[in-house]
mmCIF file of C-alpha atoms in Angstrom:
data_model
loop_
_atom_site.group_PDB
_atom_site.id
_atom_site.type_symbol
_atom_site.label_atom_id
_atom_site.label_comp_id
_atom_site.label_asym_id
_atom_site.label_seq_id
_atom_site.Cartn_x
_atom_site.Cartn_y
_atom_site.Cartn_z
ATOM 1 C CA UNK F 261 120.302 102.274 116.126
ATOM 2 C CA UNK F 262 120.782 103.724 119.742
ATOM 3 C CA UNK F 263 122.823 101.299 121.909
ATOM 4 C CA UNK F 264 119.973 101.905 124.662
ATOM 5 C CA UNK F 265 116.874 103.747 125.108
ATOM 6 C CA UNK F 266 115.862 105.874 127.921
ATOM 7 C CA UNK F 267 112.963 104.925 130.213
ATOM 8 C CA UNK F 268 111.001 106.532 133.252
ATOM 9 C CA UNK F 269 112.144 104.137 135.923
ATOM 10 C CA UNK F 270 115.933 104.875 135.205
ATOM 11 C CA UNK F 271 115.011 108.720 134.947
ATOM 12 C CA UNK F 272 113.267 108.435 138.520
ATOM 13 C CA UNK F 273 116.105 106.660 140.039
ATOM 14 C CA UNK F 274 118.623 109.493 139.320
ATOM 15 C CA UNK F 275 118.659 112.884 141.133
ATOM 16 C CA UNK F 276 117.382 115.809 139.579
ATOM 17 C CA UNK F 277 120.494 117.454 138.378
ATOM 18 C CA UNK F 278 121.914 114.045 136.711
ATOM 19 C CA UNK F 279 118.622 113.409 134.866
ATOM 20 C CA UNK F 280 118.633 116.887 133.559
ATOM 21 C CA UNK F 281 122.092 116.529 132.307
ATOM 22 C CA UNK F 282 121.290 113.194 130.509
ATOM 23 C CA UNK F 283 118.077 114.349 129.000
ATOM 24 C CA UNK F 284 119.981 117.560 127.797
ATOM 25 C CA UNK F 285 122.821 115.656 126.147
ATOM 26 C CA UNK F 286 120.207 113.410 124.196
ATOM 27 C CA UNK F 287 118.355 116.189 122.928
ATOM 28 C CA UNK F 288 121.502 118.317 121.870
ATOM 29 C CA UNK F 289 122.371 115.499 120.065
ATOM 30 C CA UNK F 290 119.313 115.180 118.373
ATOM 31 C CA UNK F 291 119.061 118.395 117.349
ATOM 32 C CA UNK F 292 122.729 118.649 116.060
ATOM 33 C CA UNK F 293 122.082 115.397 114.168
ATOM 34 C CA UNK F 294 124.332 113.369 116.133
ATOM 35 C CA UNK F 295 123.537 109.788 117.320
ATOM 36 C CA UNK F 296 123.865 109.637 121.098
ATOM 37 C CA UNK F 297 124.810 106.386 123.109
ATOM 38 C CA UNK F 298 121.497 106.617 124.950
ATOM 39 C CA UNK F 299 118.599 107.333 122.509
ATOM 40 C CA UNK F 300 115.333 109.189 123.475
ATOM 41 C CA UNK F 301 112.018 107.063 123.823
ATOM 42 C CA UNK F 302 110.164 106.358 120.613
ATOM 43 C CA UNK F 303 107.354 108.736 121.155
ATOM 44 C CA UNK F 304 109.569 111.363 122.121
ATOM 45 C CA UNK F 305 111.977 111.211 119.233
ATOM 46 C CA UNK F 306 109.041 110.786 116.791
ATOM 47 C CA UNK F 307 107.660 114.152 118.515
ATOM 48 C CA UNK F 308 111.093 116.025 118.130
ATOM 49 C CA UNK F 309 111.179 114.937 114.486
ATOM 50 C CA UNK F 310 107.961 116.732 113.883
ATOM 51 C CA UNK F 311 108.970 119.632 115.611
ATOM 52 C CA UNK F 312 112.184 119.861 113.371
ATOM 53 C CA UNK F 313 109.997 119.307 110.374
ATOM 54 C CA UNK F 314 107.651 121.695 111.376
ATOM 55 C CA UNK F 315 110.143 124.485 112.202
ATOM 56 C CA UNK F 316 109.444 124.818 115.788
ATOM 57 C CA UNK F 317 112.087 127.016 117.519
ATOM 58 C CA UNK F 318 113.555 124.619 120.101
ATOM 59 C CA UNK F 319 115.115 127.680 122.140
ATOM 60 C CA UNK F 320 112.032 130.106 122.058
ATOM 61 C CA UNK F 321 109.130 130.172 123.891
ATOM 62 C CA UNK F 322 106.150 130.460 121.634
ATOM 63 C CA UNK F 323 102.581 131.268 122.958
ATOM 64 C CA UNK F 324 99.377 131.919 121.259
ATOM 65 C CA UNK F 325 96.634 134.676 122.325
ATOM 66 C CA UNK F 326 94.627 133.346 125.391
ATOM 67 C CA UNK F 327 90.815 132.428 124.652
ATOM 68 C CA UNK F 328 88.194 135.030 125.923
ATOM 69 C CA UNK F 329 86.486 134.235 129.011
ATOM 70 C CA UNK F 330 83.620 134.091 127.140
ATOM 71 C CA UNK F 331 84.872 131.157 124.765
ATOM 72 C CA UNK F 332 86.496 129.384 127.582
ATOM 73 C CA UNK F 333 82.927 129.010 129.095
ATOM 74 C CA UNK F 334 81.498 128.335 125.735
ATOM 75 C CA UNK F 335 83.811 125.414 125.186
ATOM 76 C CA UNK F 336 83.397 124.213 128.797
ATOM 77 C CA UNK F 337 79.509 124.033 128.504
ATOM 78 C CA UNK F 338 79.702 122.116 125.131
ATOM 79 C CA UNK F 339 82.579 119.775 125.980
ATOM 80 C CA UNK F 340 81.755 116.296 127.071
ATOM 81 C CA UNK F 341 84.484 116.463 129.581
ATOM 82 C CA UNK F 342 82.323 118.632 131.718
ATOM 83 C CA UNK F 343 80.147 115.565 132.476
ATOM 84 C CA UNK F 344 82.880 113.771 133.814
ATOM 85 C CA UNK F 345 84.870 116.634 135.687
ATOM 86 C CA UNK F 346 83.869 115.375 139.191
ATOM 87 C CA UNK F 347 85.490 111.827 138.429
ATOM 88 C CA UNK F 348 88.610 113.684 137.272
ATOM 89 C CA UNK F 349 88.541 116.062 140.192
ATOM 90 C CA UNK F 350 87.976 113.167 142.884
ATOM 91 C CA UNK F 351 90.599 110.935 141.283
ATOM 92 C CA UNK F 352 93.369 113.723 140.806
ATOM 93 C CA UNK F 353 93.090 116.991 142.503
ATOM 94 C CA UNK F 354 93.798 115.978 145.962
ATOM 95 C CA UNK F 355 96.711 113.815 145.029
ATOM 96 C CA UNK F 356 98.118 116.552 142.659
ATOM 97 C CA UNK F 357 97.972 119.048 145.609
ATOM 98 C CA UNK F 358 99.842 116.586 147.939
ATOM 99 C CA UNK F 359 102.261 115.893 145.165
ATOM 100 C CA UNK F 360 102.912 119.709 144.401
ATOM 101 C CA UNK F 361 101.282 119.122 140.959
ATOM 102 C CA UNK F 362 98.378 120.746 138.969
ATOM 103 C CA UNK F 363 95.708 118.992 137.133
ATOM 104 C CA UNK F 364 94.944 120.633 133.701
ATOM 105 C CA UNK F 365 92.010 119.663 131.347
ATOM 106 C CA UNK F 366 92.356 120.454 127.754
ATOM 107 C CA UNK F 367 90.002 120.217 124.836
ATOM 108 C CA UNK F 368 90.785 118.198 121.550
ATOM 109 C CA UNK F 369 92.646 121.385 120.218
ATOM 110 C CA UNK F 370 94.832 121.669 123.430
ATOM 111 C CA UNK F 371 93.185 124.565 124.669
ATOM 112 C CA UNK F 372 93.410 124.547 128.701
ATOM 113 C CA UNK F 373 89.867 124.598 129.973
ATOM 114 C CA UNK F 374 90.222 123.686 133.561
ATOM 115 C CA UNK F 375 93.280 123.596 135.949
ATOM 116 C CA UNK F 376 93.213 123.009 139.639
ATOM 117 C CA UNK F 377 95.830 122.020 142.358
ATOM 118 C CA UNK F 378 98.683 123.284 144.375
ATOM 119 C CA UNK F 379 98.377 127.072 144.657
ATOM 120 C CA UNK F 380 102.320 127.650 144.508
ATOM 121 C CA UNK F 381 102.499 125.411 141.398
ATOM 122 C CA UNK F 382 99.595 127.257 139.795
ATOM 123 C CA UNK F 383 101.750 130.312 140.109
ATOM 124 C CA UNK F 384 104.869 128.609 138.609
ATOM 125 C CA UNK F 385 102.380 127.462 135.863
ATOM 126 C CA UNK F 386 101.658 130.924 134.893
ATOM 127 C CA UNK F 387 105.154 131.634 134.117
ATOM 128 C CA UNK F 388 105.290 128.669 131.708
ATOM 129 C CA UNK F 389 101.918 130.168 129.934
ATOM 130 C CA UNK F 390 100.015 127.236 131.490
ATOM 131 C CA UNK F 391 97.146 129.160 132.233
ATOM 132 C CA UNK F 392 93.325 129.019 131.450
ATOM 133 C CA UNK F 393 92.480 129.419 127.569
ATOM 134 C CA UNK F 394 96.129 128.847 126.437
ATOM 135 C CA UNK F 395 97.244 126.751 123.656
ATOM 136 C CA UNK F 396 99.340 123.959 124.378
ATOM 137 C CA UNK F 397 99.222 121.897 121.029
ATOM 138 C CA UNK F 398 102.321 120.162 119.856
ATOM 139 C CA UNK F 399 102.845 122.292 116.462
ATOM 140 C CA UNK F 400 102.773 125.584 118.735
ATOM 141 C CA UNK F 401 104.540 124.920 121.958
ATOM 142 C CA UNK F 402 106.680 121.685 120.981
ATOM 143 C CA UNK F 403 106.782 118.336 122.799
ATOM 144 C CA UNK F 404 104.529 118.251 125.996
ATOM 145 C CA UNK F 405 102.072 116.457 127.912
ATOM 146 C CA UNK F 406 99.014 117.858 126.364
ATOM 147 C CA UNK F 407 99.612 118.551 122.649
ATOM 148 C CA UNK F 408 101.723 115.366 121.805
ATOM 149 C CA UNK F 409 99.066 113.077 123.829
ATOM 150 C CA UNK F 410 96.388 114.704 121.477
ATOM 151 C CA UNK F 411 98.675 113.609 118.475
ATOM 152 C CA UNK F 412 99.753 110.204 119.232
ATOM 153 C CA UNK F 413 96.297 109.269 121.132
ATOM 154 C CA UNK F 414 98.341 107.532 123.928
ATOM 155 C CA UNK F 415 99.507 108.244 127.478
ATOM 156 C CA UNK F 416 102.555 110.236 127.591
ATOM 157 C CA UNK F 417 105.080 111.604 130.435
ATOM 158 C CA UNK F 418 107.322 114.223 129.393
ATOM 159 C CA UNK F 419 110.206 115.141 131.795
ATOM 160 C CA UNK F 420 112.365 117.988 131.797
ATOM 161 C CA UNK F 421 114.582 118.194 128.365
ATOM 162 C CA UNK F 422 112.146 115.696 126.723
ATOM 163 C CA UNK F 423 110.235 118.711 126.198
ATOM 164 C CA UNK F 424 111.508 120.124 122.674
ATOM 165 C CA UNK F 425 111.687 123.788 123.820
ATOM 166 C CA UNK F 426 114.257 124.816 126.408
ATOM 167 C CA UNK F 427 112.129 126.967 128.605
ATOM 168 C CA UNK F 428 110.065 124.048 129.522
ATOM 169 C CA UNK F 429 113.213 121.971 130.872
ATOM 170 C CA UNK F 430 112.254 122.776 134.503
ATOM 171 C CA UNK F 431 108.695 121.045 134.189
ATOM 172 C CA UNK F 432 107.464 117.586 134.119
ATOM 173 C CA UNK F 433 104.109 116.622 133.028
ATOM 174 C CA UNK F 434 101.964 113.255 132.468
ATOM 175 C CA UNK F 435 99.008 113.557 129.890
ATOM 176 C CA UNK F 436 96.552 111.033 128.910
ATOM 177 C CA UNK F 437 93.961 111.266 125.931
ATOM 178 C CA UNK F 438 90.144 111.179 126.702
ATOM 179 C CA UNK F 439 87.887 109.504 123.705
ATOM 180 C CA UNK F 440 84.106 109.625 124.032
ATOM 181 C CA UNK F 441 82.867 106.155 123.666
ATOM 182 C CA UNK F 442 79.545 107.147 122.260
ATOM 183 C CA UNK F 443 81.065 108.348 118.858
ATOM 184 C CA UNK F 444 85.106 107.454 119.259
ATOM 185 C CA UNK F 445 85.965 110.819 119.063
ATOM 186 C CA UNK F 446 89.263 112.430 120.732
ATOM 187 C CA UNK F 447 87.737 115.160 123.137
ATOM 188 C CA UNK F 448 90.985 116.287 125.098
ATOM 189 C CA UNK F 449 93.657 115.387 127.428
ATOM 190 C CA UNK F 450 93.921 115.136 131.304
ATOM 191 C CA UNK F 451 97.303 116.246 132.636
ATOM 192 C CA UNK F 452 99.259 116.291 135.535
ATOM 193 C CA UNK F 453 102.133 118.671 135.748
ATOM 194 C CA UNK F 454 104.712 120.486 138.137
ATOM 195 C CA UNK F 455 108.333 121.508 138.796
ATOM 196 C CA UNK F 456 110.842 118.988 137.744
ATOM 197 C CA UNK F 457 111.551 117.818 141.312
ATOM 198 C CA UNK F 458 108.192 116.123 141.472
ATOM 199 C CA UNK F 459 108.573 113.767 138.847
ATOM 200 C CA UNK F 460 107.173 110.179 139.667
ATOM 201 C CA UNK F 461 107.084 107.126 137.242
ATOM 202 C CA UNK F 462 103.708 106.229 138.945
ATOM 203 C CA UNK F 463 102.029 109.744 137.602
ATOM 204 C CA UNK F 464 101.423 108.497 134.380
ATOM 205 C CA UNK F 465 99.780 104.931 135.728
ATOM 206 C CA UNK F 466 97.556 107.235 137.947
ATOM 207 C CA UNK F 467 96.299 109.867 135.027
ATOM 208 C CA UNK F 468 95.632 107.143 132.618
ATOM 209 C CA UNK F 469 93.409 105.013 135.140
ATOM 210 C CA UNK F 470 91.713 108.089 136.012
ATOM 211 C CA UNK F 471 91.040 108.978 132.504
ATOM 212 C CA UNK F 472 89.708 105.278 132.000
ATOM 213 C CA UNK F 473 87.022 106.136 134.781
ATOM 214 C CA UNK F 474 85.946 109.052 133.013
ATOM 215 C CA UNK F 475 85.582 107.105 129.838
ATOM 216 C CA UNK F 476 83.547 104.484 131.739
ATOM 217 C CA UNK F 477 81.372 107.147 133.298
ATOM 218 C CA UNK F 478 80.440 108.505 129.784
ATOM 219 C CA UNK F 479 79.740 104.642 128.736
ATOM 220 C CA UNK F 480 77.362 104.551 131.616
ATOM 221 C CA UNK F 481 75.394 107.798 130.789
ATOM 222 C CA UNK F 482 75.304 106.573 126.971
ATOM 223 C CA UNK F 483 73.763 103.202 128.136
ATOM 224 C CA UNK F 484 71.184 105.107 130.387
ATOM 225 C CA UNK F 485 70.399 107.476 127.312
ATOM 226 C CA UNK F 486 69.913 104.333 125.122
ATOM 227 C CA UNK F 487 67.408 102.781 127.788
ATOM 228 C CA UNK F 488 65.552 106.026 127.745
ATOM 229 C CA UNK F 489 65.247 106.113 124.027
ATOM 230 C CA UNK F 490 64.165 102.387 123.981
ATOM 231 C CA UNK F 491 61.614 102.861 126.516
ATOM 232 C CA UNK F 492 60.060 105.585 124.169
ATOM 233 C CA UNK F 493 60.580 103.704 121.156
ATOM 234 C CA UNK F 494 59.603 100.294 121.760
ATOM 235 C CA UNK F 495 55.477 101.143 121.572
ATOM 236 C CA UNK F 496 56.203 102.617 118.273
ATOM 237 C CA UNK F 497 58.527 99.733 116.967
ATOM 238 C CA UNK F 498 55.484 97.035 118.165
ATOM 239 C CA UNK F 499 53.063 98.822 115.424
ATOM 240 C CA UNK F 500 55.435 98.600 112.592
ATOM 241 C CA UNK F 501 55.564 95.825 110.005
ATOM 242 C CA UNK F 502 58.966 95.032 108.399
ATOM 243 C CA UNK F 503 61.964 95.873 109.524
ATOM 244 C CA UNK F 504 63.139 98.809 111.703
ATOM 245 C CA UNK F 505 64.950 100.184 114.460
ATOM 246 C CA UNK F 506 65.524 103.164 116.983
ATOM 247 C CA UNK F 507 69.038 104.771 116.903
ATOM 248 C CA UNK F 508 70.458 107.462 118.841
ATOM 249 C CA UNK F 509 72.323 110.408 117.265
ATOM 250 C CA UNK F 510 75.533 108.610 116.989
ATOM 251 C CA UNK F 511 73.847 105.701 115.190
ATOM 252 C CA UNK F 512 73.781 103.175 118.242
ATOM 253 C CA UNK F 513 70.736 100.993 118.149
ATOM 254 C CA UNK F 514 68.391 101.145 121.049
ATOM 255 C CA UNK F 515 65.552 98.851 120.063
ATOM 256 C CA UNK F 516 65.300 96.563 116.713
ATOM 257 C CA UNK F 517 62.191 94.656 115.208
ATOM 258 C CA UNK F 518 62.190 92.267 112.164
ATOM 259 C CA UNK F 519 65.919 91.991 112.124
ATOM 260 C CA UNK F 520 69.142 90.809 113.898
ATOM 261 C CA UNK F 521 70.427 93.806 115.686
ATOM 262 C CA UNK F 522 72.880 95.442 113.729
ATOM 263 C CA UNK F 523 76.321 97.403 115.044
ATOM 264 C CA UNK F 524 76.516 101.075 115.124
ATOM 265 C CA UNK F 525 75.049 102.688 111.971
ATOM 266 C CA UNK F 526 77.292 104.893 110.043
ATOM 267 C CA UNK F 527 74.923 107.996 109.846
ATOM 268 C CA UNK F 528 75.811 111.151 108.116
ATOM 269 C CA UNK F 529 76.919 114.110 110.220
ATOM 270 C CA UNK F 530 73.519 116.026 109.492
ATOM 271 C CA UNK F 531 70.825 113.546 109.477
ATOM 272 C CA UNK F 532 67.145 114.825 108.153
ATOM 273 C CA UNK F 533 63.713 113.465 108.367
ATOM 274 C CA UNK F 534 63.234 111.353 104.549
ATOM 275 C CA UNK F 535 64.744 108.889 102.623
ATOM 276 C CA UNK F 536 68.411 108.043 103.013
ATOM 277 C CA UNK F 537 70.847 105.421 102.080
ATOM 278 C CA UNK F 538 72.741 103.802 104.762
ATOM 279 C CA UNK F 539 75.691 101.487 103.814
ATOM 280 C CA UNK F 540 74.654 98.576 105.659
ATOM 281 C CA UNK F 541 70.997 98.723 105.174
ATOM 282 C CA UNK F 542 70.177 100.126 101.997
ATOM 283 C CA UNK F 543 67.571 102.787 101.207
ATOM 284 C CA UNK F 544 65.485 103.588 104.483
ATOM 285 C CA UNK F 545 62.893 106.098 105.790
ATOM 286 C CA UNK F 546 64.308 108.315 108.831
ATOM 287 C CA UNK F 547 61.817 109.820 111.132
ATOM 288 C CA UNK F 548 62.864 111.916 114.305
ATOM 289 C CA UNK F 549 62.485 110.409 117.922
ATOM 290 C CA UNK F 550 63.313 112.011 121.237
ATOM 291 C CA UNK F 551 67.383 112.003 121.297
ATOM 292 C CA UNK F 552 67.438 109.765 118.352
ATOM 293 C CA UNK F 553 65.682 108.545 114.995
ATOM 294 C CA UNK F 554 63.213 105.603 113.590
ATOM 295 C CA UNK F 555 64.943 103.984 110.990
ATOM 296 C CA UNK F 556 62.733 101.970 108.759
ATOM 297 C CA UNK F 557 64.151 99.740 105.911
ATOM 298 C CA UNK F 558 62.642 100.143 102.555
ATOM 299 C CA UNK F 559 61.771 96.737 101.580
ATOM 300 C CA UNK F 560 60.899 97.458 98.100
ATOM 301 C CA UNK F 561 64.389 98.724 97.417
ATOM 302 C CA UNK F 562 66.515 96.607 95.056
ATOM 303 C CA UNK F 563 69.503 97.043 97.510
ATOM 304 C CA UNK F 564 72.126 99.611 97.672
ATOM 305 C CA UNK F 565 74.155 100.457 94.435
ATOM 306 C CA UNK F 566 77.657 99.559 94.395
ATOM 307 C CA UNK F 567 79.787 102.495 94.877
ATOM 308 C CA UNK F 568 82.563 103.681 92.379
ATOM 309 C CA UNK F 569 85.239 105.581 94.149
ATOM 310 C CA UNK F 570 86.739 105.816 97.828
ATOM 311 C CA UNK F 571 88.774 108.718 98.768
ATOM 312 C CA UNK F 572 90.635 107.896 102.209
ATOM 313 C CA UNK F 573 91.592 111.233 103.494
ATOM 314 C CA UNK F 574 94.606 111.140 105.849
ATOM 315 C CA UNK F 575 95.590 114.747 105.439
ATOM 316 C CA UNK F 576 94.154 115.871 108.969
ATOM 317 C CA UNK F 577 96.106 113.777 111.429
ATOM 318 C CA UNK F 578 93.387 114.321 114.028
ATOM 319 C CA UNK F 579 90.304 113.435 111.844
ATOM 320 C CA UNK F 580 90.720 110.664 109.156
ATOM 321 C CA UNK F 581 87.831 109.976 107.230
ATOM 322 C CA UNK F 582 86.573 108.041 104.163
ATOM 323 C CA UNK F 583 84.337 109.269 101.353
ATOM 324 C CA UNK F 584 82.466 106.630 99.140
ATOM 325 C CA UNK F 585 80.630 107.802 95.991
ATOM 326 C CA UNK F 586 78.536 106.045 93.801
ATOM 327 C CA UNK F 587 75.220 105.901 92.212
ATOM 328 C CA UNK F 588 73.502 106.394 95.642
ATOM 329 C CA UNK F 589 75.339 109.867 96.219
ATOM 330 C CA UNK F 590 78.438 110.231 98.264
ATOM 331 C CA UNK F 591 78.999 109.355 101.936
ATOM 332 C CA UNK F 592 81.427 110.576 104.361
ATOM 333 C CA UNK F 593 82.589 108.338 107.452
ATOM 334 C CA UNK F 594 85.007 109.632 109.998
ATOM 335 C CA UNK F 595 87.466 106.843 111.022
ATOM 336 C CA UNK F 596 88.870 105.600 114.500
ATOM 337 C CA UNK F 597 92.662 105.438 114.388
ATOM 338 C CA UNK F 598 92.770 101.509 114.105
ATOM 339 C CA UNK F 599 90.216 101.696 111.222
ATOM 340 C CA UNK F 600 92.388 104.607 109.448
ATOM 341 C CA UNK F 601 95.280 102.234 109.700
ATOM 342 C CA UNK F 602 93.556 99.005 108.313
ATOM 343 C CA UNK F 603 92.002 101.307 105.146
ATOM 344 C CA UNK F 604 95.437 102.541 104.774
ATOM 345 C CA UNK F 605 97.034 99.114 104.673
ATOM 346 C CA UNK F 606 94.415 97.888 102.417
ATOM 347 C CA UNK F 607 94.919 100.778 99.927
ATOM 348 C CA UNK F 608 98.476 100.046 99.898
ATOM 349 C CA UNK F 609 97.995 96.607 99.019
ATOM 350 C CA UNK F 610 94.872 96.635 96.493
ATOM 351 C CA UNK F 611 95.484 92.689 95.732
ATOM 352 C CA UNK F 612 94.323 92.237 99.566
ATOM 353 C CA UNK F 613 95.984 91.246 102.930
ATOM 354 C CA UNK F 614 95.394 88.011 105.118
ATOM 355 C CA UNK F 615 94.546 88.195 108.782
ATOM 356 C CA UNK F 616 98.037 87.204 109.548
ATOM 357 C CA UNK F 617 99.527 89.870 107.033
ATOM 358 C CA UNK F 618 97.388 92.722 108.606
ATOM 359 C CA UNK F 619 98.777 91.449 112.146
ATOM 360 C CA UNK F 620 102.202 91.469 111.189
ATOM 361 C CA UNK F 621 101.617 95.120 109.322
ATOM 362 C CA UNK F 622 99.944 96.489 112.625
ATOM 363 C CA UNK F 623 101.764 94.864 115.626
ATOM 364 C CA UNK F 624 104.750 93.163 113.895
ATOM 365 C CA UNK F 625 103.005 89.877 115.304
ATOM 366 C CA UNK F 626 101.441 87.447 112.794
ATOM 367 C CA UNK F 627 99.438 85.549 115.553
ATOM 368 C CA UNK F 628 97.192 88.393 116.520
ATOM 369 C CA UNK F 629 94.782 87.492 113.889
ATOM 370 C CA UNK F 630 91.773 87.653 116.303
ATOM 371 C CA UNK F 631 92.077 91.369 116.792
ATOM 372 C CA UNK F 632 92.455 91.924 113.370
ATOM 373 C CA UNK F 633 89.350 89.835 112.462
ATOM 374 C CA UNK F 634 87.093 91.683 114.793
ATOM 375 C CA UNK F 635 88.122 95.172 113.720
ATOM 376 C CA UNK F 636 87.750 94.091 110.116
ATOM 377 C CA UNK F 637 84.260 92.667 111.042
ATOM 378 C CA UNK F 638 83.272 96.361 112.390
ATOM 379 C CA UNK F 639 84.637 98.099 109.897
ATOM 380 C CA UNK F 640 82.835 95.965 106.968
ATOM 381 C CA UNK F 641 79.784 96.494 109.068
ATOM 382 C CA UNK F 642 80.138 100.402 108.364
ATOM 383 C CA UNK F 643 81.368 99.932 104.687
ATOM 384 C CA UNK F 644 79.196 97.324 102.938
ATOM 385 C CA UNK F 645 79.938 97.059 99.344
ATOM 386 C CA UNK F 646 83.350 98.641 99.734
ATOM 387 C CA UNK F 647 85.246 95.757 101.551
ATOM 388 C CA UNK F 648 85.689 92.163 100.401
ATOM 389 C CA UNK F 649 87.307 89.427 102.549
ATOM 390 C CA UNK F 650 89.376 86.076 101.802
ATOM 391 C CA UNK F 651 91.611 88.207 101.696
ATOM 392 C CA UNK F 652 90.539 91.350 103.312
ATOM 393 C CA UNK F 653 90.616 94.113 100.210
ATOM 394 C CA UNK F 654 88.871 96.913 98.627
ATOM 395 C CA UNK F 655 86.261 95.493 96.031
ATOM 396 C CA UNK F 656 87.784 95.214 92.634
ATOM 397 C CA UNK F 657 85.619 97.722 90.738
ATOM 398 C CA UNK F 658 86.349 100.371 93.009
ATOM 399 C CA UNK F 659 88.633 103.506 92.211
ATOM 400 C CA UNK F 660 90.668 103.964 95.479
ATOM 401 C CA UNK F 661 92.527 107.295 96.384
ATOM 402 C CA UNK F 662 94.532 108.198 99.394
ATOM 403 C CA UNK F 663 94.975 111.994 100.279
ATOM 404 C CA UNK F 664 97.982 111.790 102.301
ATOM 405 C CA UNK F 665 99.509 114.792 104.551
ATOM 406 C CA UNK F 666 101.679 117.172 102.948
ATOM 407 C CA UNK F 667 104.850 115.547 104.888
ATOM 408 C CA UNK F 668 105.278 111.653 104.998
ATOM 409 C CA UNK F 669 106.399 112.263 108.587
ATOM 410 C CA UNK F 670 102.978 113.378 109.587
ATOM 411 C CA UNK F 671 101.129 110.113 108.279
ATOM 412 C CA UNK F 672 99.001 108.541 111.027
ATOM 413 C CA UNK F 673 101.114 110.026 113.733
ATOM 414 C CA UNK F 674 98.938 108.137 116.434
ATOM 415 C CA UNK F 675 100.177 104.807 114.875
ATOM 416 C CA UNK F 676 102.581 102.544 116.269
ATOM 417 C CA UNK F 677 102.119 100.092 113.353
ATOM 418 C CA UNK F 678 105.358 98.843 111.919
ATOM 419 C CA UNK F 679 104.343 99.269 108.452
ATOM 420 C CA UNK F 680 103.133 102.813 109.063
ATOM 421 C CA UNK F 681 106.462 103.677 110.930
ATOM 422 C CA UNK F 682 108.187 102.694 107.913
ATOM 423 C CA UNK F 683 105.976 104.638 105.557
ATOM 424 C CA UNK F 684 106.471 107.823 107.893
ATOM 425 C CA UNK F 685 110.257 107.195 107.428
ATOM 426 C CA UNK F 686 110.448 106.708 103.825
#
């Protein structure tokens, strides 16, 4: 173990040259396999290990081809980030200019779609390849505030020689991921970057706060869309007997009749009008509505057929999913980071885990059972017939397969759960 670990407050208290010398010493030790007196921060250390496994050259500045202007514009127009760009600009651009920084907004692949701020710093960014259409994914350019935040799904500041590639050591950046509350998908990263001398520990808190405001704006727009769907569906539901509900394209209910309001329905990626089996409701009839679907539960259905096989696919770090197969056909559901962790832990422990055991696995704290129970309740609503409780487990008759990434170190890279970190290190 390292005797001590770096932190941003300590770095910011040093002058630029001193901080750079310290960080270069830590990085050089890590690259040579030595154990320094002062260790890198955990997220930085794990990113460096991913770079070493992936063969990223620490001394070579790698760049991919830039996206054509037409492709940049297409991605801009199709990105949910476009909806919150005014929020990001209002919260960050003027401050970035005053602090000699620039704001960049990248999509979920790490491609830079927007950048604004100090003109001199924009020109310096050009020299680093920090330009529109550039690919700043971690696997290409090494540890950085855009690509590494996409992998970890956590806000991250990367200062000087914490960048894996040496040519970025004159740069400092702070990036925070943005998640769309409507479907839980990671949609991009907002990053504030600038020359090494402009580093400030409060930058990360600022970027994180503004991205939370952006997510809140998306949430407000979602509620407004549900209100419009509710107004359109209410007269129709009033004429229907039995159980029915109106949901938006992401499965969120806007109006319900004949049943208790359910949570979000796990809809297939491509919904079509007709008969459809849904895990939480059984066989249903589905009809299109403006910006949504009318779902009527088949009251004559004998109930959902018990599934026989579950495949937990963790091979794509950014898009974990679970595929359920059985007598009703097959079903694929994209998982949130927390739900991916929980299903992985339950797949490891087929005999089941109590809430306290899962809390220990996830947080290293057996008392955090309220959080575990709330997440398991949400997960079981999506995966009826698959998960049992007391203890939490996959049902006994299921065949469960985990498709892991090729390298154990790439397992759920966003996860800070002690049990997952132990599996990554194995």
